[in-house]
Amino acid sequence: MKTTANGMTAIGYMVENPNFIKKGEYKRTELDDYKDSVDFLITFCGDTRYEIVFNKPVEIKASRSIKSEGCNRYYVTEKALYSLKAKYTWATDF
């Protein structure tokens, strides 16, 4: 590839990269490993509720501030979220 700008010419060459990830393949990152290591992920922030998904099976008692959707998915109020953050490890997933 040859490019000219302001009277200067630059030439670039393509070289083989042994760490190249082919199209359609996915290579896990440190962030993926971190998200798998925490107890729950905050996946959505709504007007009055937060959606959290636990990575491990957890039974949390449903109440006015915590609603269970099954599959380790809960909708919680902000106050309930703060108490869960103090008890479990967490990360955001957005």
CSV table of N, CA and C in Angstrom, one decimal:
chain,number,residue,atom,x,y,z
A,1,MET,N,0.8,-1.2,0.0
A,1,MET,CA,0.0,0.0,0.0
A,1,MET,C,0.9,1.2,0.0
A,2,LYS,N,0.6,2.2,-0.9
A,2,LYS,CA,1.4,3.4,-1.0
A,2,LYS,C,0.5,4.6,-0.9
A,3,THR,N,0.9,5.5,0.0
A,3,THR,CA,0.1,6.7,0.2
A,3,THR,C,1.0,7.9,0.1
A,4,THR,N,0.5,9.0,-0.5
A,4,THR,CA,1.2,10.3,-0.6
A,4,THR,C,0.4,11.4,0.0
A,5,ALA,N,1.0,12.2,0.8
A,5,ALA,CA,0.4,13.3,1.5
A,5,ALA,C,1.4,14.4,1.7
A,6,ASN,N,1.1,15.6,1.4
A,6,ASN,CA,2.0,16.8,1.6
A,6,ASN,C,3.4,16.5,1.1
A,7,GLY,N,3.5,15.9,-0.1
A,7,GLY,CA,4.8,15.6,-0.7
A,7,GLY,C,5.6,14.5,-0.1
A,8,MET,N,5.0,13.8,0.9
A,8,MET,CA,5.7,12.7,1.5
A,8,MET,C,5.0,11.4,1.1
A,9,THR,N,5.8,10.3,0.9
A,9,THR,CA,5.2,9.0,0.5
A,9,THR,C,5.5,8.0,1.6
A,10,ALA,N,4.4,7.3,2.0
A,10,ALA,CA,4.5,6.2,2.9
A,10,ALA,C,4.1,4.9,2.3
A,11,ILE,N,4.9,3.8,2.5
A,11,ILE,CA,4.7,2.5,2.0
A,11,ILE,C,4.4,1.6,3.1
A,12,GLY,N,3.3,0.8,3.1
A,12,GLY,CA,3.0,-0.2,4.1
A,12,GLY,C,2.9,-1.6,3.5
A,13,TYR,N,3.3,-2.6,4.3
A,13,TYR,CA,3.3,-4.0,3.9
A,13,TYR,C,2.5,-4.8,4.8
A,14,MET,N,1.8,-5.8,4.3
A,14,MET,CA,1.0,-6.7,5.1
A,14,MET,C,2.0,-7.9,5.5
A,15,VAL,N,1.9,-8.2,6.8
A,15,VAL,CA,2.7,-9.3,7.3
A,15,VAL,C,1.9,-10.3,8.0
A,16,GLU,N,2.3,-11.6,8.1
A,16,GLU,CA,1.5,-12.6,8.8
A,16,GLU,C,1.6,-12.3,10.3
A,17,ASN,N,0.5,-12.4,11.0
A,17,ASN,CA,0.4,-12.2,12.5
A,17,ASN,C,-0.1,-13.6,13.1
A,18,PRO,N,0.8,-14.2,13.9
A,18,PRO,CA,0.4,-15.5,14.5
A,18,PRO,C,-0.8,-15.4,15.5
A,19,ASN,N,-1.1,-14.2,16.0
A,19,ASN,CA,-2.2,-14.0,17.0
A,19,ASN,C,-3.4,-13.5,16.3
A,20,PHE,N,-3.5,-13.5,15.0
A,20,PHE,CA,-4.6,-13.0,14.2
A,20,PHE,C,-5.8,-13.9,14.5
A,21,ILE,N,-7.0,-13.2,14.8
A,21,ILE,CA,-8.2,-14.0,15.0
A,21,ILE,C,-9.0,-14.0,13.7
A,22,LYS,N,-9.3,-15.1,13.2
A,22,LYS,CA,-10.1,-15.2,11.9
A,22,LYS,C,-11.5,-14.8,12.1
A,23,LYS,N,-12.1,-14.3,11.0
A,23,LYS,CA,-13.5,-13.9,11.0
A,23,LYS,C,-14.4,-15.0,11.5
A,24,GLY,N,-15.3,-14.7,12.4
A,24,GLY,CA,-16.2,-15.7,12.9
A,24,GLY,C,-15.7,-16.4,14.1
A,25,GLU,N,-14.5,-16.3,14.5
A,25,GLU,CA,-13.9,-16.9,15.7
A,25,GLU,C,-14.0,-15.9,16.8
A,26,TYR,N,-14.0,-16.4,18.0
A,26,TYR,CA,-14.0,-15.5,19.2
A,26,TYR,C,-13.0,-15.9,20.2
A,27,LYS,N,-12.2,-15.0,20.6
A,27,LYS,CA,-11.1,-15.3,21.6
A,27,LYS,C,-11.5,-14.6,22.9
A,28,ARG,N,-11.6,-15.4,24.0
A,28,ARG,CA,-12.0,-14.9,25.3
A,28,ARG,C,-11.0,-13.9,25.8
A,29,THR,N,-11.5,-12.9,26.5
A,29,THR,CA,-10.7,-11.8,27.0
A,29,THR,C,-10.6,-11.9,28.6
A,30,GLU,N,-9.8,-11.1,29.2
A,30,GLU,CA,-9.7,-11.0,30.6
A,30,GLU,C,-11.0,-10.5,31.2
A,31,LEU,N,-11.7,-9.6,30.5
A,31,LEU,CA,-13.0,-9.1,30.9
A,31,LEU,C,-14.0,-10.2,31.0
A,32,ASP,N,-14.0,-11.1,30.0
A,32,ASP,CA,-15.0,-12.3,30.0
A,32,ASP,C,-14.7,-13.1,31.2
A,33,ASP,N,-13.5,-13.4,31.5
A,33,ASP,CA,-13.1,-14.2,32.7
A,33,ASP,C,-13.6,-13.5,34.0
A,34,TYR,N,-13.4,-12.2,34.1
A,34,TYR,CA,-13.8,-11.4,35.3
A,34,TYR,C,-15.3,-11.5,35.4
A,35,LYS,N,-16.1,-11.3,34.4
A,35,LYS,CA,-17.5,-11.4,34.5
A,35,LYS,C,-18.0,-12.8,34.9
A,36,ASP,N,-17.3,-13.8,34.5
A,36,ASP,CA,-17.6,-15.2,34.9
A,36,ASP,C,-17.3,-15.4,36.4
A,37,SER,N,-16.4,-14.6,36.9
A,37,SER,CA,-15.9,-14.9,38.3
A,37,SER,C,-16.8,-14.2,39.4
A,38,VAL,N,-17.5,-13.2,39.0
A,38,VAL,CA,-18.4,-12.4,40.0
A,38,VAL,C,-19.6,-13.2,40.2
A,39,ASP,N,-20.3,-12.9,41.3
A,39,ASP,CA,-21.6,-13.6,41.7
A,39,ASP,C,-22.7,-13.2,40.8
A,40,PHE,N,-22.9,-11.9,40.5
A,40,PHE,CA,-24.0,-11.5,39.6
A,40,PHE,C,-23.6,-10.3,38.7
A,41,LEU,N,-24.3,-10.2,37.6
A,41,LEU,CA,-24.1,-9.1,36.7
A,41,LEU,C,-25.4,-8.3,36.6
A,42,ILE,N,-25.2,-7.0,36.6
A,42,ILE,CA,-26.3,-6.0,36.4
A,42,ILE,C,-26.4,-5.9,34.9
A,43,THR,N,-27.5,-6.4,34.3
A,43,THR,CA,-27.7,-6.4,32.9
A,43,THR,C,-28.6,-5.3,32.3
A,44,PHE,N,-29.4,-4.7,33.2
A,44,PHE,CA,-30.3,-3.7,32.7
A,44,PHE,C,-30.6,-2.7,33.8
A,45,CYS,N,-30.7,-1.4,33.5
A,45,CYS,CA,-31.2,-0.4,34.4
A,45,CYS,C,-32.4,0.3,33.9
A,46,GLY,N,-33.5,0.1,34.6
A,46,GLY,CA,-34.8,0.7,34.1
A,46,GLY,C,-35.1,1.9,35.0
A,47,ASP,N,-36.4,2.4,34.9
A,47,ASP,CA,-36.8,3.5,35.6
A,47,ASP,C,-36.9,3.2,37.1
A,48,THR,N,-37.4,2.1,37.5
A,48,THR,CA,-37.6,1.7,38.9
A,48,THR,C,-36.9,0.4,39.3
A,49,ARG,N,-36.5,-0.4,38.4
A,49,ARG,CA,-35.9,-1.7,38.7
A,49,ARG,C,-34.6,-1.9,37.9
A,50,TYR,N,-33.8,-2.7,38.5
A,50,TYR,CA,-32.5,-3.2,37.9
A,50,TYR,C,-32.7,-4.7,37.6
A,51,GLU,N,-32.2,-5.1,36.5
A,51,GLU,CA,-32.2,-6.6,36.2
A,51,GLU,C,-30.8,-7.1,36.5
A,52,ILE,N,-30.8,-8.2,37.4
A,52,ILE,CA,-29.5,-8.8,37.7
A,52,ILE,C,-29.6,-10.3,37.4
A,53,VAL,N,-28.5,-10.8,37.0
A,53,VAL,CA,-28.4,-12.3,36.6
A,53,VAL,C,-27.2,-12.9,37.4
A,54,PHE,N,-27.6,-13.9,38.2
A,54,PHE,CA,-26.5,-14.6,39.0
A,54,PHE,C,-25.8,-15.6,38.1
A,55,ASN,N,-24.5,-15.8,38.3
A,55,ASN,CA,-23.7,-16.7,37.6
A,55,ASN,C,-23.9,-18.1,38.2
A,56,LYS,N,-24.3,-18.2,39.4
A,56,LYS,CA,-24.5,-19.5,40.1
A,56,LYS,C,-25.9,-19.6,40.6
A,57,PRO,N,-26.4,-20.8,40.8
A,57,PRO,CA,-27.8,-20.9,41.4
A,57,PRO,C,-27.9,-20.3,42.8
A,58,VAL,N,-28.8,-19.3,42.9
A,58,VAL,CA,-28.9,-18.6,44.2
A,58,VAL,C,-30.4,-18.5,44.5
A,59,GLU,N,-30.8,-18.7,45.7
A,59,GLU,CA,-32.2,-18.5,46.1
A,59,GLU,C,-32.3,-17.2,46.9
A,60,ILE,N,-33.0,-16.3,46.4
A,60,ILE,CA,-33.3,-15.0,47.1
A,60,ILE,C,-34.8,-14.9,47.3
A,61,LYS,N,-35.2,-14.6,48.5
A,61,LYS,CA,-36.6,-14.5,48.8
A,61,LYS,C,-37.2,-13.4,48.1
A,62,ALA,N,-38.3,-13.6,47.4
A,62,ALA,CA,-39.0,-12.6,46.6
A,62,ALA,C,-39.8,-11.7,47.6
A,63,SER,N,-39.8,-10.4,47.3
A,63,SER,CA,-40.5,-9.4,48.1
A,63,SER,C,-41.0,-8.3,47.2
A,64,ARG,N,-41.5,-7.2,47.9
A,64,ARG,CA,-41.9,-6.1,47.0
A,64,ARG,C,-40.7,-5.5,46.3
A,65,SER,N,-39.5,-5.6,46.8
A,65,SER,CA,-38.4,-5.0,46.2
A,65,SER,C,-37.6,-6.0,45.3
A,66,ILE,N,-37.9,-7.3,45.4
A,66,ILE,CA,-37.2,-8.3,44.6
A,66,ILE,C,-38.2,-9.2,44.0
A,67,LYS,N,-38.1,-9.3,42.6
A,67,LYS,CA,-39.0,-10.2,41.9
A,67,LYS,C,-38.2,-11.1,41.1
A,68,SER,N,-38.5,-12.4,41.2
A,68,SER,CA,-37.8,-13.5,40.5
A,68,SER,C,-38.4,-13.8,39.1
A,69,GLU,N,-37.5,-13.9,38.1
A,69,GLU,CA,-38.0,-14.3,36.8
A,69,GLU,C,-37.5,-15.7,36.4
A,70,GLY,N,-36.9,-16.4,37.3
A,70,GLY,CA,-36.4,-17.7,37.0
A,70,GLY,C,-35.1,-17.7,36.4
A,71,CYS,N,-34.4,-18.8,36.2
A,71,CYS,CA,-33.1,-18.9,35.6
A,71,CYS,C,-32.1,-17.9,36.2
A,72,ASN,N,-32.1,-17.7,37.6
A,72,ASN,CA,-31.2,-16.9,38.3
A,72,ASN,C,-31.3,-15.4,37.9
A,73,ARG,N,-32.4,-15.0,37.4
A,73,ARG,CA,-32.7,-13.6,36.9
A,73,ARG,C,-33.7,-12.9,37.9
A,74,TYR,N,-33.3,-11.7,38.4
A,74,TYR,CA,-34.1,-11.0,39.3
A,74,TYR,C,-34.3,-9.6,38.9
A,75,TYR,N,-35.4,-9.0,39.2
A,75,TYR,CA,-35.6,-7.5,39.1
A,75,TYR,C,-35.7,-6.9,40.5
A,76,VAL,N,-34.8,-6.0,40.8
A,76,VAL,CA,-34.7,-5.4,42.1
A,76,VAL,C,-34.7,-3.9,42.1
A,77,THR,N,-35.2,-3.4,43.2
A,77,THR,CA,-35.2,-1.9,43.4
A,77,THR,C,-33.7,-1.5,43.7
A,78,GLU,N,-33.5,-0.2,43.7
A,78,GLU,CA,-32.2,0.4,44.0
A,78,GLU,C,-31.7,0.0,45.4
A,79,LYS,N,-32.6,0.1,46.3
A,79,LYS,CA,-32.3,-0.2,47.7
A,79,LYS,C,-31.9,-1.6,47.9
A,80,ALA,N,-32.7,-2.5,47.2
A,80,ALA,CA,-32.3,-4.0,47.3
A,80,ALA,C,-31.0,-4.2,46.6
A,81,LEU,N,-30.7,-3.5,45.5
A,81,LEU,CA,-29.5,-3.7,44.8
A,81,LEU,C,-28.3,-3.3,45.7
A,82,TYR,N,-28.4,-2.2,46.4
A,82,TYR,CA,-27.3,-1.8,47.3
A,82,TYR,C,-27.0,-2.9,48.3
A,83,SER,N,-28.1,-3.5,48.9
A,83,SER,CA,-27.9,-4.5,49.9
A,83,SER,C,-27.3,-5.8,49.3
A,84,LEU,N,-27.6,-6.1,48.0
A,84,LEU,CA,-27.1,-7.3,47.4
A,84,LEU,C,-25.6,-7.0,47.0
A,85,LYS,N,-25.3,-5.8,46.6
A,85,LYS,CA,-23.9,-5.4,46.3
A,85,LYS,C,-23.0,-5.6,47.5
A,86,ALA,N,-23.5,-5.4,48.7
A,86,ALA,CA,-22.7,-5.5,49.9
A,86,ALA,C,-22.5,-7.0,50.2
A,87,LYS,N,-23.4,-7.8,49.8
A,87,LYS,CA,-23.3,-9.2,50.2
A,87,LYS,C,-22.6,-10.1,49.1
A,88,TYR,N,-22.7,-9.7,47.8
A,88,TYR,CA,-22.1,-10.5,46.7
A,88,TYR,C,-21.2,-9.7,45.9
A,89,THR,N,-20.3,-10.3,45.1
A,89,THR,CA,-19.5,-9.6,44.1
A,89,THR,C,-20.3,-9.4,42.9
A,90,TRP,N,-20.0,-8.3,42.2
A,90,TRP,CA,-20.9,-7.9,41.0
A,90,TRP,C,-20.1,-7.2,40.0
A,91,ALA,N,-20.7,-7.1,38.8
A,91,ALA,CA,-20.1,-6.3,37.7
A,91,ALA,C,-21.3,-5.9,36.8
A,92,THR,N,-21.0,-4.9,36.0
A,92,THR,CA,-22.1,-4.6,35.0
A,92,THR,C,-21.8,-5.3,33.7
A,93,ASP,N,-22.9,-5.6,32.9
A,93,ASP,CA,-22.8,-6.3,31.7
A,93,ASP,C,-23.3,-5.4,30.5
A,94,PHE,N,-22.9,-4.1,30.5
A,94,PHE,CA,-23.3,-3.2,29.4
A,94,PHE,C,-22.3,-2.2,29.3
